[in-house]
Structures are given as structure tokens and as C-alpha cells.
Short mmCIF file of C-alpha atoms in Angstrom, two decimals:
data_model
loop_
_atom_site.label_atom_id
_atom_site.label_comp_id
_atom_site.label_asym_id
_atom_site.label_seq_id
_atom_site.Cartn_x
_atom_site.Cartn_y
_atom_site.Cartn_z
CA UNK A 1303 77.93 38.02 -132.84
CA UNK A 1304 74.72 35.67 -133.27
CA UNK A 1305 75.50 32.29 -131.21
CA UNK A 1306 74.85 29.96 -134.26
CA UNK A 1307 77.48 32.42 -136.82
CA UNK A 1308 80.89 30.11 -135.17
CA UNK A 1309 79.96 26.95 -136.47
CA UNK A 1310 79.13 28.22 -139.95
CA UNK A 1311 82.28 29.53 -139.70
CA UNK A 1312 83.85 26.19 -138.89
CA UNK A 1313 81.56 24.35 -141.36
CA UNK A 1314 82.89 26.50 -144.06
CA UNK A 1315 86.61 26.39 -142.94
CA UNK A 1316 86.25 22.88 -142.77
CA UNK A 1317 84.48 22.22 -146.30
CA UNK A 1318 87.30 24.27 -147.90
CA UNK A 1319 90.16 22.18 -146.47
CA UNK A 1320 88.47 18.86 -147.17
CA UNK A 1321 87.86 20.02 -150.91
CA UNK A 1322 91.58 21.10 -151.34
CA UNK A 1323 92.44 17.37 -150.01
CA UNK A 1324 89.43 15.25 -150.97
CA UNK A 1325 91.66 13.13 -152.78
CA UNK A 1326 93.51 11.80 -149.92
CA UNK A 1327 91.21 12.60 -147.02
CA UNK A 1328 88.52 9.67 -148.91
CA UNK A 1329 84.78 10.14 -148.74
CA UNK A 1330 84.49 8.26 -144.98
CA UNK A 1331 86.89 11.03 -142.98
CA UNK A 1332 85.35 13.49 -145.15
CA UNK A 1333 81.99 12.83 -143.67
CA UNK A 1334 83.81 12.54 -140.18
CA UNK A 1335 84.90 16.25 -140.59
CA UNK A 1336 81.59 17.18 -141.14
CA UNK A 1337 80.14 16.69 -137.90
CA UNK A 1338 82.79 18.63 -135.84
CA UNK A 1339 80.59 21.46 -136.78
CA UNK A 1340 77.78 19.86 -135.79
CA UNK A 1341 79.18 18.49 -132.30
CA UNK A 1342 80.54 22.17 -131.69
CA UNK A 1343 76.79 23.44 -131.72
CA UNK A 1344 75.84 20.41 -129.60
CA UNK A 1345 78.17 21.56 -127.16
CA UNK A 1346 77.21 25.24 -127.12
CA UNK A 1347 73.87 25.76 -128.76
CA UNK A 1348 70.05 24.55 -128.06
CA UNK A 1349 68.68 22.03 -130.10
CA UNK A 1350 66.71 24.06 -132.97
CA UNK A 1351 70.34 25.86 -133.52
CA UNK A 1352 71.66 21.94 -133.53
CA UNK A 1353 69.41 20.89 -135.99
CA UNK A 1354 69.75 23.95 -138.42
CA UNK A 1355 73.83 23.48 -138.04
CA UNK A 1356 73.18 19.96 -138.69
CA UNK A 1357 71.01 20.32 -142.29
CA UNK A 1358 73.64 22.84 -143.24
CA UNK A 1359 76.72 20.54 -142.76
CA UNK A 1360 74.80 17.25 -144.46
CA UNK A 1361 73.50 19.52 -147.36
CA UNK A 1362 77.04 20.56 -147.58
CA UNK A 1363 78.76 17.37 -147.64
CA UNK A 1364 76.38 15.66 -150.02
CA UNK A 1365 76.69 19.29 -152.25
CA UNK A 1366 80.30 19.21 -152.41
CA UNK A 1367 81.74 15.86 -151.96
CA UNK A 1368 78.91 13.05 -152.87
CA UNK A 1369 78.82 11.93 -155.77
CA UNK A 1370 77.49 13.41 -158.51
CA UNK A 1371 78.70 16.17 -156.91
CA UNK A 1372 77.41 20.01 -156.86
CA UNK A 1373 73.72 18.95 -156.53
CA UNK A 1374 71.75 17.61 -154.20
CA UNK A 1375 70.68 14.53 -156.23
CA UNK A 1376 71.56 11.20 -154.30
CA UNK A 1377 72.23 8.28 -156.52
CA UNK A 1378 73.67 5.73 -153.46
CA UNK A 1379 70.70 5.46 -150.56
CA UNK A 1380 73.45 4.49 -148.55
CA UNK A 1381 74.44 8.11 -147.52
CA UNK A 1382 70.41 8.94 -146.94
CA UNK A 1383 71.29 6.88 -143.80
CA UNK A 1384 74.74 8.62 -143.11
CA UNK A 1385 72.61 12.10 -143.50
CA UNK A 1386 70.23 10.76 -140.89
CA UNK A 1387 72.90 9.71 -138.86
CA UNK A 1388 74.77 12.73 -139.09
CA UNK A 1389 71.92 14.91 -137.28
CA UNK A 1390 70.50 12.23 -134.86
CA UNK A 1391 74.00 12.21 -133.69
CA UNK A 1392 73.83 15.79 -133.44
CA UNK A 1393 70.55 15.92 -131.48
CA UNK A 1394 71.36 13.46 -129.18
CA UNK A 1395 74.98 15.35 -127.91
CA UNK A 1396 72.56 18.37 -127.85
CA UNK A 1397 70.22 16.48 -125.23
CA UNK A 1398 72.87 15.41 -123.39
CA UNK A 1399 74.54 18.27 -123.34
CA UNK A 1400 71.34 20.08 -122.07
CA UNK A 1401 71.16 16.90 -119.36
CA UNK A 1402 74.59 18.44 -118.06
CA UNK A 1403 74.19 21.71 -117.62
CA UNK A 1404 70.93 21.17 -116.15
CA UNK A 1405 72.64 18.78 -113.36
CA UNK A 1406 75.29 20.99 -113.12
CA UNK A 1407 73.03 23.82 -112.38
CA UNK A 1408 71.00 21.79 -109.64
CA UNK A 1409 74.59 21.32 -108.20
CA UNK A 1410 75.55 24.84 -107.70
CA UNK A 1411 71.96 26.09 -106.81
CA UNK A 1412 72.46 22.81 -103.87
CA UNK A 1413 75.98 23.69 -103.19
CA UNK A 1414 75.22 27.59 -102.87
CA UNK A 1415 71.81 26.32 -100.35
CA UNK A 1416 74.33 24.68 -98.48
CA UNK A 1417 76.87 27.92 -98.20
CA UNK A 1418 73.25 29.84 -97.46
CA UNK A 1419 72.66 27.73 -94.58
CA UNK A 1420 75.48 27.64 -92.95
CA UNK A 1421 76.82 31.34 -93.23
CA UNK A 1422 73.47 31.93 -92.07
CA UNK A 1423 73.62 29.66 -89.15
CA UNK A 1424 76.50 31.39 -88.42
CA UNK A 1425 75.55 34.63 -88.74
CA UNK A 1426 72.53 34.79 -87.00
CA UNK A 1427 72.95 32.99 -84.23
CA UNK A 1428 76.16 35.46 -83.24
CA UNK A 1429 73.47 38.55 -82.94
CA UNK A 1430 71.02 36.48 -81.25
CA UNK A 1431 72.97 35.35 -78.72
CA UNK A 1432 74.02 38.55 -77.74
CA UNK A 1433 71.11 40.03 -78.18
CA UNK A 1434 69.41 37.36 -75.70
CA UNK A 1435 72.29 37.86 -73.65
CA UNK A 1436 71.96 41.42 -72.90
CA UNK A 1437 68.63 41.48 -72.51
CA UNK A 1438 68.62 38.61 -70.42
CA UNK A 1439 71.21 40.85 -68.07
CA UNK A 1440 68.18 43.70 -68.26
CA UNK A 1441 65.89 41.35 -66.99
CA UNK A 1442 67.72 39.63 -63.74
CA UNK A 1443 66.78 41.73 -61.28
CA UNK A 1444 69.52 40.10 -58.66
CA UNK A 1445 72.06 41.96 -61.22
CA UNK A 1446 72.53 45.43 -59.74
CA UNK A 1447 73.81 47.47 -63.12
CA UNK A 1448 74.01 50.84 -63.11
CA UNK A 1449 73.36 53.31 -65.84
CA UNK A 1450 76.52 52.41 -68.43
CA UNK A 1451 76.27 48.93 -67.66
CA UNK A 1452 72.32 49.22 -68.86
CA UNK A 1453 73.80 51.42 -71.60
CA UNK A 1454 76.50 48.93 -72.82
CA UNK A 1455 73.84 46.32 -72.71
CA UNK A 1456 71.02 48.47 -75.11
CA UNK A 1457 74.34 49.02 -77.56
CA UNK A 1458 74.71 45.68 -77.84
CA UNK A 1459 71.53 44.70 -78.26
CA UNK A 1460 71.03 47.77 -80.75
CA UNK A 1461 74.56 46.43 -82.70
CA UNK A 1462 72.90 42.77 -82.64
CA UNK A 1463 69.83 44.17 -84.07
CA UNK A 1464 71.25 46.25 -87.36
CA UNK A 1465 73.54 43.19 -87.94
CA UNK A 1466 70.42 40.83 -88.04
CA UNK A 1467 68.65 43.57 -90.51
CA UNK A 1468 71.70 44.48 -92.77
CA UNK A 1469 71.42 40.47 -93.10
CA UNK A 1470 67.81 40.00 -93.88
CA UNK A 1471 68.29 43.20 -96.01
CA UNK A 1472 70.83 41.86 -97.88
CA UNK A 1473 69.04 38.07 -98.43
CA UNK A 1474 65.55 40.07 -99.54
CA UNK A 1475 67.33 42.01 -102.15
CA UNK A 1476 69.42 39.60 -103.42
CA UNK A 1477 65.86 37.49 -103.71
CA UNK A 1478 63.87 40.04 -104.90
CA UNK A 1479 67.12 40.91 -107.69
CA UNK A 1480 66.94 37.65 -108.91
CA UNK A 1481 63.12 37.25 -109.79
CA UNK A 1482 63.48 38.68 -112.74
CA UNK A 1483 60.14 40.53 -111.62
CA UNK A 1484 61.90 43.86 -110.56
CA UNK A 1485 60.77 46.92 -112.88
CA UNK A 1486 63.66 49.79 -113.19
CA UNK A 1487 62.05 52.90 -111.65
CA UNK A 1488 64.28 55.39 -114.32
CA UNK A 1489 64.83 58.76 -113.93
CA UNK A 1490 67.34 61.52 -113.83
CA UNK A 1491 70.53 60.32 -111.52
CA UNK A 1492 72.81 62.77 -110.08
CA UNK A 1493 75.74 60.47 -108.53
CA UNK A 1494 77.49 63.61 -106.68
CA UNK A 1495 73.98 63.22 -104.37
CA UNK A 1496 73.96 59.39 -104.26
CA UNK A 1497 77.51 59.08 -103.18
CA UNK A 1498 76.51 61.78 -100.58
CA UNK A 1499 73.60 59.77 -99.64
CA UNK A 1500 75.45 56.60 -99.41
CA UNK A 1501 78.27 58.18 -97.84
CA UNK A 1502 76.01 59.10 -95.26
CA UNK A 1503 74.39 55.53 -94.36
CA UNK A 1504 77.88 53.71 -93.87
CA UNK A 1505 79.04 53.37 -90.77
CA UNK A 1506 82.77 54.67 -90.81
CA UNK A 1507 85.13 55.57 -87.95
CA UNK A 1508 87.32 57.59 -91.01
CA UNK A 1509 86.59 60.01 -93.68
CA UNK A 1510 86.52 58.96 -97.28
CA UNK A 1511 88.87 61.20 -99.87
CA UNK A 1512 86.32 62.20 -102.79
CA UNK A 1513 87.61 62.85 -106.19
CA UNK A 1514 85.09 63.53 -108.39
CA UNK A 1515 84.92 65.16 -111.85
CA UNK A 1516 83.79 68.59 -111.96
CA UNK A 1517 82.61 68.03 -115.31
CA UNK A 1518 80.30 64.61 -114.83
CA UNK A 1519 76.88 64.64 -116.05
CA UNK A 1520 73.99 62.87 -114.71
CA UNK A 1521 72.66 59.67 -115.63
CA UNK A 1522 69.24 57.72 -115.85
CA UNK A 1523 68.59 54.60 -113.50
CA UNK A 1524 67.06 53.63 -110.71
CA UNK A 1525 68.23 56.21 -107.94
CA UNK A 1526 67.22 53.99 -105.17
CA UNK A 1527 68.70 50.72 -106.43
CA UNK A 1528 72.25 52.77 -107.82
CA UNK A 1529 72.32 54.49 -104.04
CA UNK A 1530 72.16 50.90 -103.10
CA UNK A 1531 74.50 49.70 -104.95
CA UNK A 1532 77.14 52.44 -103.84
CA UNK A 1533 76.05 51.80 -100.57
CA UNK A 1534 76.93 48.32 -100.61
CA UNK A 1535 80.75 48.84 -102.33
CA UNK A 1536 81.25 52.01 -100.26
CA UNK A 1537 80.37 49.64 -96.61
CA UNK A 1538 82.48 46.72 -97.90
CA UNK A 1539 85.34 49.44 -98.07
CA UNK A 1540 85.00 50.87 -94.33
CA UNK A 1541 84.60 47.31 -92.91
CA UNK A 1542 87.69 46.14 -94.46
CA UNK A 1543 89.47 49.35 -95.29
CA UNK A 1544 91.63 51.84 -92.81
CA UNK A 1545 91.52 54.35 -95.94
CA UNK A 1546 89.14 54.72 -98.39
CA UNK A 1547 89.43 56.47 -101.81
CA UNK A 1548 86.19 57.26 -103.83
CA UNK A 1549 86.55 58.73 -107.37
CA UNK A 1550 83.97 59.50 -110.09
CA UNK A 1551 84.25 60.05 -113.75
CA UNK A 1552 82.64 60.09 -117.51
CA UNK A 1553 83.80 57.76 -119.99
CA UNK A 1554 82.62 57.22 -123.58
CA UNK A 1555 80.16 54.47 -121.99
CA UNK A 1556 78.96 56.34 -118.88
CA UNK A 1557 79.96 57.17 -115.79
CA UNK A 1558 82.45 55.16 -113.96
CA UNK A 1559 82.95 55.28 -109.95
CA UNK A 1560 85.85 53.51 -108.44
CA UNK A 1561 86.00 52.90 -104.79
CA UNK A 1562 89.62 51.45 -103.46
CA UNK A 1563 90.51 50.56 -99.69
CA UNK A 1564 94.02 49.48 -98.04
CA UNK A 1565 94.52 47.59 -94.97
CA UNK A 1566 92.77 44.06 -95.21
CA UNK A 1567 93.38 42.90 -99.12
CA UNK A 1568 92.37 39.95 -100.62
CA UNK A 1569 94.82 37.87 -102.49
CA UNK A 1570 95.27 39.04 -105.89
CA UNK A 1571 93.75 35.60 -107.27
CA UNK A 1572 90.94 35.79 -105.08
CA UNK A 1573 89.62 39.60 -105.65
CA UNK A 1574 88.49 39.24 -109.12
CA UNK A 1575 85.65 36.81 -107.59
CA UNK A 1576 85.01 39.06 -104.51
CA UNK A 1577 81.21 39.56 -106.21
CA UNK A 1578 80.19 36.52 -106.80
CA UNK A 1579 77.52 35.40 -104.33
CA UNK A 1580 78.17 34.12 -100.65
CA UNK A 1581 82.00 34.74 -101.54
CA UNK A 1582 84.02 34.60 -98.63
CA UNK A 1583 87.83 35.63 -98.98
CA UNK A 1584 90.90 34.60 -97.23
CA UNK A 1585 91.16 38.03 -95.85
CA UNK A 1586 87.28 38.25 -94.39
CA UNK A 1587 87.83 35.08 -91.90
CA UNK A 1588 86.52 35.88 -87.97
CA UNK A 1589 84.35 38.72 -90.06
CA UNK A 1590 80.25 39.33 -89.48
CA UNK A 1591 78.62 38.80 -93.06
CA UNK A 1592 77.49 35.80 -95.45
CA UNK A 1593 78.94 37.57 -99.05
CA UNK A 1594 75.83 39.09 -100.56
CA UNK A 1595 76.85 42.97 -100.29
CA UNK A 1596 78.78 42.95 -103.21
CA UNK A 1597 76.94 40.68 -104.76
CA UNK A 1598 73.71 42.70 -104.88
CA UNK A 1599 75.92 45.91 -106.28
CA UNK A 1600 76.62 43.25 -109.03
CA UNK A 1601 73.03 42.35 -110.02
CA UNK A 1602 71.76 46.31 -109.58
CA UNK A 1603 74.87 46.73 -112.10
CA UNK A 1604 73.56 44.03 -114.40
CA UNK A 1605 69.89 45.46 -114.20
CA UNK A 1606 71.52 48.83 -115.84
CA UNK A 1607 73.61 47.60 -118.40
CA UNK A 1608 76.45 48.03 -116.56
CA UNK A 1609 78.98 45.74 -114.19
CA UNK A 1610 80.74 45.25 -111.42
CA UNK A 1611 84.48 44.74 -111.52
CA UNK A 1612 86.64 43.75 -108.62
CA UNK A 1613 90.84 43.79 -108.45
CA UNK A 1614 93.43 43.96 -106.14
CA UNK A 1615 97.40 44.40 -107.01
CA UNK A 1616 98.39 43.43 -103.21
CA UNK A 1617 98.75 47.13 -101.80
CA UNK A 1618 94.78 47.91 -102.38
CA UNK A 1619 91.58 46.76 -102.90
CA UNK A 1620 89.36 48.51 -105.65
CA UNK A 1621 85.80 47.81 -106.56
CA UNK A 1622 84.77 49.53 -110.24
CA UNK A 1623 80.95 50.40 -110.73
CA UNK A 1624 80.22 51.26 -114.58
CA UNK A 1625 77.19 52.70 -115.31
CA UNK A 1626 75.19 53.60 -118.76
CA UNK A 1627 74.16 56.58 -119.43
CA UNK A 1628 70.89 55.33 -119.80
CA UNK A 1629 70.15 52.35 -117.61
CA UNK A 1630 67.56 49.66 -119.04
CA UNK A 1631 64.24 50.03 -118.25
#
């Protein structure tokens, strides 16, 4: 449904009831009721859709209700200024309304630089200190370490390392996502291989249980961005999961995966917004990570037409992937 259709609607509703009771709603409330339709697209729409909304409703009122009525002829110059009124009034809610979201916009983009910051002063300095720790234990030649001491110390500074990059990774895509430069590379998808070759990046101490529908077809998208994307759902699910169930199948819209963890569950009030970025659950406290993972699954989603859904009923945690058969290009 076109934006602007809703307060046509209204403007028509509205013109209807004040005709059946023009008799005892008087010319002044009359006029009144003919700028809720006006204020509604002041609230909602830009200012050209204002303006447009506006005409409508004053050509309408002086149409219907001004004397003489049912033409556009006005005798009293007195309601030339009411007409002018009537979408100045509208304009001006529109500007301010505009004002608002702009400020409100500023607001979250300052709030979420704030969250940035400090997750990632957080979250970087964890890594780096042990990564400066161990190597500083490397270094002092007074320590004498033998060979799994020196080995303990290169894990950790290896762990440190792919923390710091799966962070950076994450940041970079969720930067180069929202550009709104990034060209869809489509071609021919086979999600039995992607899931494989997701499957196959996450670091998991358990096997996943696959269910996947014999019958699935493939689909078009970007292979490296949907691989991603599974990535992304399928490590959130390890990291906070002690099982993980993966299943795959076609719907009338495309092909829908559905990965679902138990053990660490988000409040049922809280999942639903588990995407959103730097989101940071209840259930993720003491936990290495600044909330962009499923975020960037979200946007990659987006990108293809598709979405991200996240739910929990209290005994497991489920993250829904729907994609098109044909992704946008």
C-alpha cells in the first residue's frame, strides 16, 4: 500500500460522517475535522505528500460543505484564509515532525557510538592484554618455561589474536553493509554446501544435528555474503549453545534455514531483539563479543530480500534465516 493511500482514506471517512451530521457538527468543527487528515500525513509523510493531502482535504471541505456548496466557487474570502491556514498548518507539523526524527536519529546514531566505544574498549583491551602478557612471558629470559609452558603461551596469544580479528571482521562488515555501496555478486546458491562450509569455520567442541530437505532447490544470492551470514547464526549457536539443531527447507517464498540452541537462553522478551546491533542480552553477560554477529546476518538478509527472525520460548533459542529464491541484485 502507497504511504499517502491512509489519509485519503481518513479524509474520505471523515467527509462522509461530517456530511451525514453537518447540521449539528456547524461549519467551524467541520473545518476542524478536516485537518486530522492532514496532521496524520504530517506525522507520517514528507512534505510534498503533506501538501498534496493538504489541497485534497481544503478542496474537499470548500466542495462539500462551503457554501454554495458542490463547487469550488468561494463567495466569503474569509475561508481563502482558513484554506491557507489549513495547509501552512500542515507544513509546519510536517517540518517539525522532520526536526524530530532527525534529532531522534542523531540520538541513537550518538547513543549506539557510545555502546561502540565502550564494548569495544572492552573487548579489545581483554585480547591485548593477554596477548602482551604472553608474549611478554616469551620474552623474559629470567623465566625458565619449558616447551608446554611456551605452548600455552603461543595458544593464548593465537586465541587473543582470532578474537581481535573476528572483532575487526565483524565492525568492517557491518561498515561496509551499511554503505549502501555493496553490489550483490548473484549466482547459483546451493545451501547444502554453504551450511557445510560454514559448518566448517565455527569453532565447536559438539556436533550439530542436520535436517535438511532432500527435496530443496538452490537459490540465487551472494554465496559469499549468505555463507556469511550462516556463519554468523551457526557461531552464535556453539558459543551459547550445548546442542545445536540446524534444519533447512523450501517454502512458497524460498528457502528457509532455522538454527536453534539450548543451554544459555535469552529471556523470552529479550530474544526477539537479539539482531539488532551491539545487542547485548541478559544471558551473554562475562561473554567475549560487542553484538554485531547477528546483526550482520540481519543486513546480508535485508540485502536479499529476505530477514532475520529471532525467538525463544524459554527451553531454546532459534534464529530463522529466510531467503528468496532470487536475492536482489
Amino acid at each position: 500500500m502507497y504511504p499517502i493511500i491512509p489519509p485519503f482514506l481518513l479524509l474520505i471517512a471523515l467527509a462522509l460522517i461530517s456530511k451525514l451530521f453537518s447540521e449539528e457538527l456547524q461549519l467551524v468543527n467541520i473545518g476542524m475535522i478536516h485537518l486530522l487528515p492532514i496532521l496524520y500525513a504530517a506525522m507520517r509523510l514528507g512534505r510534498r505528500d503533506t501538501l498534496i493531502v493538504s489541497v485534497a482535504s481544503v478542496l474537499t471541505f470548500n466542495f462539500f460543505f462551503i457554501p454554495p456548496t458542490f463547487t469550488f466557487t468561494v463567495h466569503d474570502l474569509r475561508y481563502i484564509f482558513s484554506f491557507v491556514i489549513m495547509i501552512v498548518v500542515g507544513q509546519i507539523v510536517s517540518w517539525l515532525s522532520a526536526q524530530a526524527a532527525i534529532a531522534k536519529e542523531l540520538e541513537t546514531s550518538e547513543r549506539l557510538q557510545e555502546t561502540l566505544l565502550g564494548s569495544l574498549s572492552h573487548e579489545l583491551r581483554t585480547p591485548l592484554a593477554a596477548i602482551m602478557g604472553a608474549s611478554s612471558g616469551l620474552l623474559t629470559e629470567e623465566l625458565d618455561l619449558n616447551s608446554e609452558d611456551k605452548k600455552e603461551l603461543y595458544y593464548t596469544i593465537d586465541q587473543g589474536a582470532h578474537r581481535m580479528r573476528r572483532l575487526i571482521d565483524n565492525l568492517l562488515d557491518t561498515a561496509r553493509l551499511q554503505s549502501g555501496m555493496f553490489k550483490l555478486k548473484i549466482q547459483e546458491c546451493d545451501i547444502r554446501e554453504l551450511l557445510g562450509s560454514a559448518l566448517s569455520k565455527t569453532e565447536h567442541t559438539f556436533p550439530a544435528k542436520l535436517t535438511i530437505n532432500e527435496e530443496i532447490t538452490s537459490i540465487q544470492g551472494d554465496a559469499v555474503l549468505i555463507e556469511q551470514a550462516l556463519f554468523n547464526l551457526l557461531e552464535n549457536a556453539f558459543k551459547y549453545g550445548d546442542t545445536v539443531n540446524v534444519s533447512a527447507e523450501q517454502n512458497p517464498v524460498g528457502i528457509l534455514i532455522r538454527i536453534c540452541n539450548t543451554g544459555s537462553i535469552p529471556p523470552k522478551n529479550e530474544a526477539s531483539m537479539a539482531w539488532k546491533p551491539f545487542s547485548r542480552l541478559s544471558n551473554v553477560r562475562g561473554e567475549e563479543g560487542i553484538g554485531l554477529g547477528l546483526y550482520v546476518a540481519y543486513r546480508i538478509a535485508k540485502m536479499h530480500a529476505g530477514s532475520v527472525e529471532t525467538m525463544s520460548d524459554g527451553v531454546q533459542f532459534c534464529a530463522t534465516l529466510q531467503l528468496p529464491y532470487r536475492g536482489e541484485g
